[in-house]
Amino acid sequence: MIWDIILRAAVVGILLSILLSIMSYFVVVRKMTFAGVGIAHSAFGGIALNFFFGFAGYIFPLFFSIAASLLIAFLYKRGNMSEDSAIDVIFVFSMAFGVFILSLSNGYSANMLGILFGNILSVTNFDMITTLAVFSVGFVFMTYLFSHFQLISYNEELAYIAGINIDLLYYLFWVVLSVVIVLSIKLIGIILVNAFLVLPTLVGSNCSKNYKGIVAVGAISSILSVVAGIFAAYFLNTPAGATIVLVFITIWLLSFLAKKL
Amino acid sequence: MIEVKNLTVVFDEKIVLDDISMKIGKGEFVGILGPNGAGKTTLVKSILGLEKPVKGSVKIDGVDVDEYIKANGARIGYLPQYAIVNWNMPIRVVDAVMIEKVKPFGIFRKYSKSEMESVRYWLSVFGVEDKMYDYIKELSGGQQQRVSLARCMMHNPEILILDEPNTAIDAVYNTRLYGILKELSRKNSMTIIMVSHDIGAVTKYVDEIMCLNVKLHCHGKSGSINFSDVLKEVYGKDMEIVIHEDGCKNCAFNKDKQ
């Protein structure tokens, strides 16, 4: 029974970490690392609504995160705001809204630690199937359009001349990122999910100068962190998200020292 | 043929380009001069369809620019301003030169032999073929700019638009660069539009000159314009022009040769 739970959590974690590693490359290269924090915290408003109405599904968190990410993208593209400022406005709104709604709900505090820091016991078969579907679509999306995103990140004007619909791809990237982050919350938690948007590329950059190497090393280090973190969390009886992130930070530190020494 | 008609561009209620009309023929090498904030970059961006005018139109070969870009974007080589390129990308020079050739599943892509030969050729034209496998963030600003010029040439463009190509390039290579551009324009019938602050060189190498300061103050053959008057009008009355010729007898680096 317990091995079923570990297996489910590991499958979900591995699939999401591969996808997040590819997205992490563009998030870091485009200096959008705050985006993960913003989107994950935006989901908090949706999770609070889940509590309020007694639901357990993804509908409210997904709705909140996707709406938040599209609004962030819109404010940046059309509202003459920096991405960081746009994220900050949406992020604080969602958190305030979430806390406000939670205060109206009864008995929420027992589950709060799992939402904030992840809980492998909460990963169900449905989560695994959903993650597999999202991974398949997201992986094809990111690998098919990798060189398009590469050109957009290099210079948007050149991408426009090359006939790329920059706005469409920009919004789609944020939507896919929102879905992946919401799916990651059960395993990693709201507070720590951003680690999977930053650390893969940081570890990759310590081990390789080339984008292919950075993405590959990022994915391998993410998978290692998830697997080792889940086992450690099980044996030490600690929150999964925090344990996984601590393993990841250790890998990053080792890669950093290896690069400097 | 590029035809700009009554082009007016406004940013935040401020007129940046005011009623610009001009024609640029195939194979012409045109230099755009003007002080900071004159609208030079906005003009080239409008020609590329990157800025939308409040009035007027841009047509290339008789077709509206947006439609032309959709159908023939690859026939335009564009060098944006140096500062707006992300030079911190973890890509090699060869990747940067190939970056506009987007392909599905590009992360798994390997370049063909002919693509590699083409990259090597254009890097050699701009004197940086030995940097082919270096990472772009490790190059000097001038080398990065030469890599960008090689990238522009990868489609064998019919139109080449260069926004301050000599940024970060040293004075000696600058002269060589203008020579290469002049040659490309003449031999390949390539239309070249170049924004520059290098007044002396522009007047020497280009076929036609445009002086811009929100309005188009002059547009004519390089030798046919009375520059001291027009440039004083465009840059202000304190403008003083000193034309340096190649092989200048009083220049420090030539004294040793004499």
Coordinates of N, CA, C and O in Angstrom, one line a residue, chain B residues 35-109:
Chain B
P35 N 20.0 63.0 -34.9 CA 20.5 63.0 -33.5 C 19.7 61.9 -32.7 O 18.7 61.3 -33.2
N36 N 20.0 61.8 -31.4 CA 19.3 60.8 -30.5 C 17.8 61.3 -30.4 O 17.6 62.5 -30.3
G37 N 16.9 60.4 -30.5 CA 15.5 60.7 -30.4 C 14.9 61.2 -31.6 O 13.8 61.8 -31.6
A38 N 15.6 61.1 -32.7 CA 15.2 61.7 -34.0 C 14.1 60.8 -34.7 O 13.4 61.2 -35.6
G39 N 14.0 59.5 -34.2 CA 13.0 58.6 -34.8 C 13.6 57.6 -35.8 O 12.9 57.0 -36.5
K40 N 15.0 57.5 -35.8 CA 15.6 56.6 -36.8 C 15.2 55.2 -36.6 O 14.8 54.5 -37.5
T41 N 15.3 54.7 -35.3 CA 15.0 53.3 -35.0 C 13.5 53.1 -35.3 O 13.1 52.1 -35.8
T42 N 12.7 54.1 -34.9 CA 11.2 53.9 -35.1 C 10.9 53.8 -36.6 O 10.1 53.0 -37.0
L43 N 11.7 54.6 -37.4 CA 11.5 54.5 -38.9 C 11.8 53.1 -39.4 O 11.0 52.5 -40.1
V44 N 13.0 52.5 -39.0 CA 13.3 51.2 -39.5 C 12.3 50.1 -38.9 O 12.0 49.2 -39.6
K45 N 11.9 50.3 -37.7 CA 10.9 49.4 -37.1 C 9.6 49.5 -37.9 O 8.9 48.5 -38.1
S46 N 9.2 50.7 -38.3 CA 8.0 50.8 -39.1 C 8.1 50.2 -40.4 O 7.2 49.5 -41.0
I47 N 9.3 50.3 -41.0 CA 9.5 49.6 -42.3 C 9.4 48.1 -42.2 O 9.0 47.4 -43.1
L48 N 9.8 47.6 -41.0 CA 9.7 46.1 -40.7 C 8.3 45.7 -40.2 O 8.1 44.5 -39.9
G49 N 7.4 46.7 -40.0 CA 6.1 46.4 -39.4 C 6.1 46.2 -37.9 O 5.1 45.7 -37.4
L50 N 7.2 46.5 -37.3 CA 7.3 46.3 -35.8 C 6.6 47.5 -35.1 O 6.2 47.3 -33.9
E51 N 6.5 48.6 -35.7 CA 5.8 49.7 -35.1 C 4.6 50.1 -36.0 O 4.8 50.0 -37.3
K52 N 3.5 50.3 -35.4 CA 2.3 50.6 -36.2 C 2.0 52.1 -36.2 O 1.9 52.7 -35.2
P53 N 1.9 52.7 -37.5 CA 1.7 54.1 -37.5 C 0.3 54.5 -37.3 O -0.6 53.7 -37.4
V54 N 0.1 55.8 -36.8 CA -1.3 56.2 -36.7 C -1.8 56.7 -38.0 O -3.0 56.8 -38.2
K55 N -0.9 57.0 -38.9 CA -1.3 57.5 -40.3 C -0.2 57.0 -41.2 O 1.0 56.9 -40.9
G56 N -0.6 56.8 -42.5 CA 0.4 56.5 -43.5 C 0.6 55.0 -43.7 O -0.1 54.2 -43.0
S57 N 1.5 54.6 -44.6 CA 1.6 53.2 -44.9 C 3.1 52.9 -45.3 O 3.8 53.8 -45.7
V58 N 3.4 51.6 -45.2 CA 4.7 51.2 -45.7 C 4.4 50.0 -46.6 O 3.7 49.1 -46.3
K59 N 4.9 50.1 -47.8 CA 4.8 49.0 -48.8 C 6.1 48.5 -49.3 O 7.0 49.3 -49.5
I60 N 6.2 47.2 -49.4 CA 7.4 46.6 -50.0 C 7.0 45.8 -51.2 O 6.1 45.0 -51.1
D61 N 7.6 46.1 -52.3 CA 7.3 45.5 -53.6 C 5.8 45.7 -53.8 O 5.1 44.7 -54.3
G62 N 5.2 46.8 -53.4 CA 3.8 47.0 -53.7 C 2.8 46.4 -52.7 O 1.6 46.5 -52.8
V63 N 3.4 45.6 -51.7 CA 2.5 44.9 -50.8 C 2.6 45.5 -49.4 O 3.7 45.9 -49.0
D64 N 1.5 45.6 -48.7 CA 1.5 46.2 -47.3 C 2.6 45.4 -46.5 O 2.7 44.2 -46.6
V65 N 3.3 46.1 -45.6 CA 4.5 45.5 -45.0 C 4.1 44.3 -44.1 O 4.8 43.3 -44.1
D66 N 2.9 44.3 -43.4 CA 2.6 43.2 -42.6 C 2.4 41.9 -43.4 O 2.8 40.8 -43.1
E67 N 1.7 42.1 -44.6 CA 1.5 40.9 -45.5 C 2.8 40.5 -46.1 O 3.1 39.3 -46.2
Y68 N 3.7 41.5 -46.4 CA 5.0 41.1 -47.0 C 5.8 40.3 -46.0 O 6.4 39.3 -46.3
I69 N 5.8 40.7 -44.7 CA 6.6 40.0 -43.7 C 6.0 38.6 -43.5 O 6.8 37.6 -43.4
K70 N 4.7 38.5 -43.5 CA 4.1 37.1 -43.3 C 4.5 36.2 -44.4 O 4.9 35.0 -44.2
A71 N 4.6 36.7 -45.7 CA 4.9 35.9 -46.8 C 6.4 35.8 -47.0 O 6.9 34.7 -47.5
N72 N 7.2 36.9 -46.7 CA 8.6 36.9 -47.2 C 9.5 37.3 -46.1 O 10.6 37.9 -46.3
G73 N 9.1 37.1 -44.8 CA 10.0 37.6 -43.7 C 11.4 37.2 -43.8 O 12.4 37.9 -43.5
A74 N 11.6 36.0 -44.4 CA 13.0 35.4 -44.5 C 13.8 36.2 -45.5 O 15.0 36.1 -45.5
R75 N 13.2 37.0 -46.3 CA 13.9 37.8 -47.3 C 14.5 39.1 -46.8 O 15.1 39.9 -47.5
I76 N 14.2 39.3 -45.5 CA 14.7 40.5 -44.8 C 15.7 40.1 -43.7 O 15.5 39.3 -42.9
G77 N 16.9 40.7 -43.8 CA 17.9 40.5 -42.7 C 17.8 41.8 -41.8 O 17.8 42.9 -42.3
Y78 N 17.8 41.6 -40.5 CA 17.6 42.7 -39.6 C 18.6 42.6 -38.5 O 18.7 41.6 -37.8
L79 N 19.3 43.7 -38.3 CA 20.2 43.8 -37.2 C 19.6 44.8 -36.2 O 19.7 46.0 -36.4
P80 N 19.0 44.3 -35.1 CA 18.4 45.3 -34.1 C 19.5 46.0 -33.3 O 20.7 45.6 -33.4
Q81 N 19.1 47.0 -32.6 CA 20.1 47.7 -31.7 C 20.8 46.7 -30.8 O 20.1 45.8 -30.3
Y82 N 22.1 46.9 -30.6 CA 22.9 45.9 -29.9 C 22.3 45.6 -28.5 O 22.3 44.5 -28.0
A83 N 21.8 46.7 -27.8 CA 21.4 46.6 -26.4 C 20.1 45.7 -26.2 O 19.9 45.2 -25.1
I84 N 19.3 45.5 -27.3 CA 18.1 44.7 -27.0 C 18.2 43.2 -27.4 O 17.2 42.5 -27.5
V85 N 19.4 42.8 -27.7 CA 19.6 41.4 -27.9 C 20.0 40.7 -26.6 O 20.8 41.3 -25.8
N86 N 19.5 39.5 -26.3 CA 19.8 38.8 -25.1 C 21.2 38.0 -25.3 O 21.2 36.9 -25.7
W87 N 22.2 38.7 -25.0 CA 23.6 38.1 -25.2 C 23.9 37.1 -24.1 O 25.0 36.5 -24.2
N88 N 23.1 37.0 -23.1 CA 23.4 36.0 -22.0 C 22.9 34.6 -22.3 O 23.0 33.7 -21.4
M89 N 22.3 34.4 -23.5 CA 21.8 33.1 -23.8 C 22.9 32.1 -23.8 O 24.0 32.4 -24.3
P90 N 22.7 30.9 -23.3 CA 23.8 29.8 -23.3 C 23.9 29.1 -24.7 O 23.7 27.9 -24.8
I91 N 24.2 29.9 -25.7 CA 24.3 29.3 -27.1 C 25.7 29.7 -27.7 O 26.2 30.7 -27.4
R92 N 26.1 28.8 -28.6 CA 27.4 29.0 -29.3 C 27.1 30.0 -30.4 O 26.0 30.2 -30.8
V93 N 28.2 30.5 -31.0 CA 28.1 31.4 -32.1 C 27.3 30.7 -33.3 O 26.4 31.4 -33.9
V94 N 27.6 29.5 -33.5 CA 26.9 28.8 -34.6 C 25.4 28.7 -34.4 O 24.6 28.9 -35.3
D95 N 25.0 28.6 -33.1 CA 23.6 28.6 -32.8 C 23.0 30.0 -33.0 O 21.8 30.1 -33.4
A96 N 23.7 31.0 -32.6 CA 23.2 32.3 -32.7 C 23.1 32.7 -34.2 O 22.1 33.4 -34.6
V97 N 24.0 32.2 -35.1 CA 23.9 32.5 -36.5 C 22.7 31.8 -37.1 O 22.0 32.3 -38.0
M98 N 22.4 30.6 -36.6 CA 21.3 29.8 -37.1 C 19.9 30.1 -36.4 O 18.9 29.4 -36.7
I99 N 19.9 31.0 -35.4 CA 18.8 31.1 -34.5 C 17.5 31.4 -35.2 O 16.4 31.1 -34.8
E100 N 17.5 32.1 -36.4 CA 16.3 32.5 -37.1 C 15.7 31.4 -37.9 O 14.6 31.5 -38.3
K101 N 16.5 30.3 -38.1 CA 16.0 29.2 -38.8 C 15.3 28.3 -37.9 O 15.7 27.2 -37.6
V102 N 14.1 28.7 -37.5 CA 13.3 27.9 -36.5 C 12.8 26.6 -37.2 O 12.3 26.7 -38.3
K103 N 12.8 25.6 -36.4 CA 12.3 24.3 -36.9 C 11.6 23.6 -35.8 O 12.0 23.7 -34.7
P104 N 10.5 22.8 -36.2 CA 9.9 22.0 -35.1 C 10.8 21.1 -34.4 O 11.8 20.6 -35.1
F105 N 10.6 20.8 -33.2 CA 11.5 20.0 -32.3 C 13.0 20.4 -32.4 O 13.9 19.6 -32.5
G106 N 13.2 21.7 -32.4 CA 14.5 22.3 -32.5 C 15.5 21.9 -31.5 O 16.7 21.9 -31.7
I107 N 15.0 21.4 -30.3 CA 15.9 21.0 -29.2 C 16.7 19.8 -29.6 O 17.8 19.5 -29.1
F108 N 16.2 19.0 -30.5 CA 16.8 17.7 -30.9 C 17.6 17.9 -32.2 O 18.1 16.9 -32.8
R109 N 17.7 19.1 -32.7 CA 18.1 19.4 -34.1 C 19.7 19.3 -34.2 O 20.4 19.7 -33.3

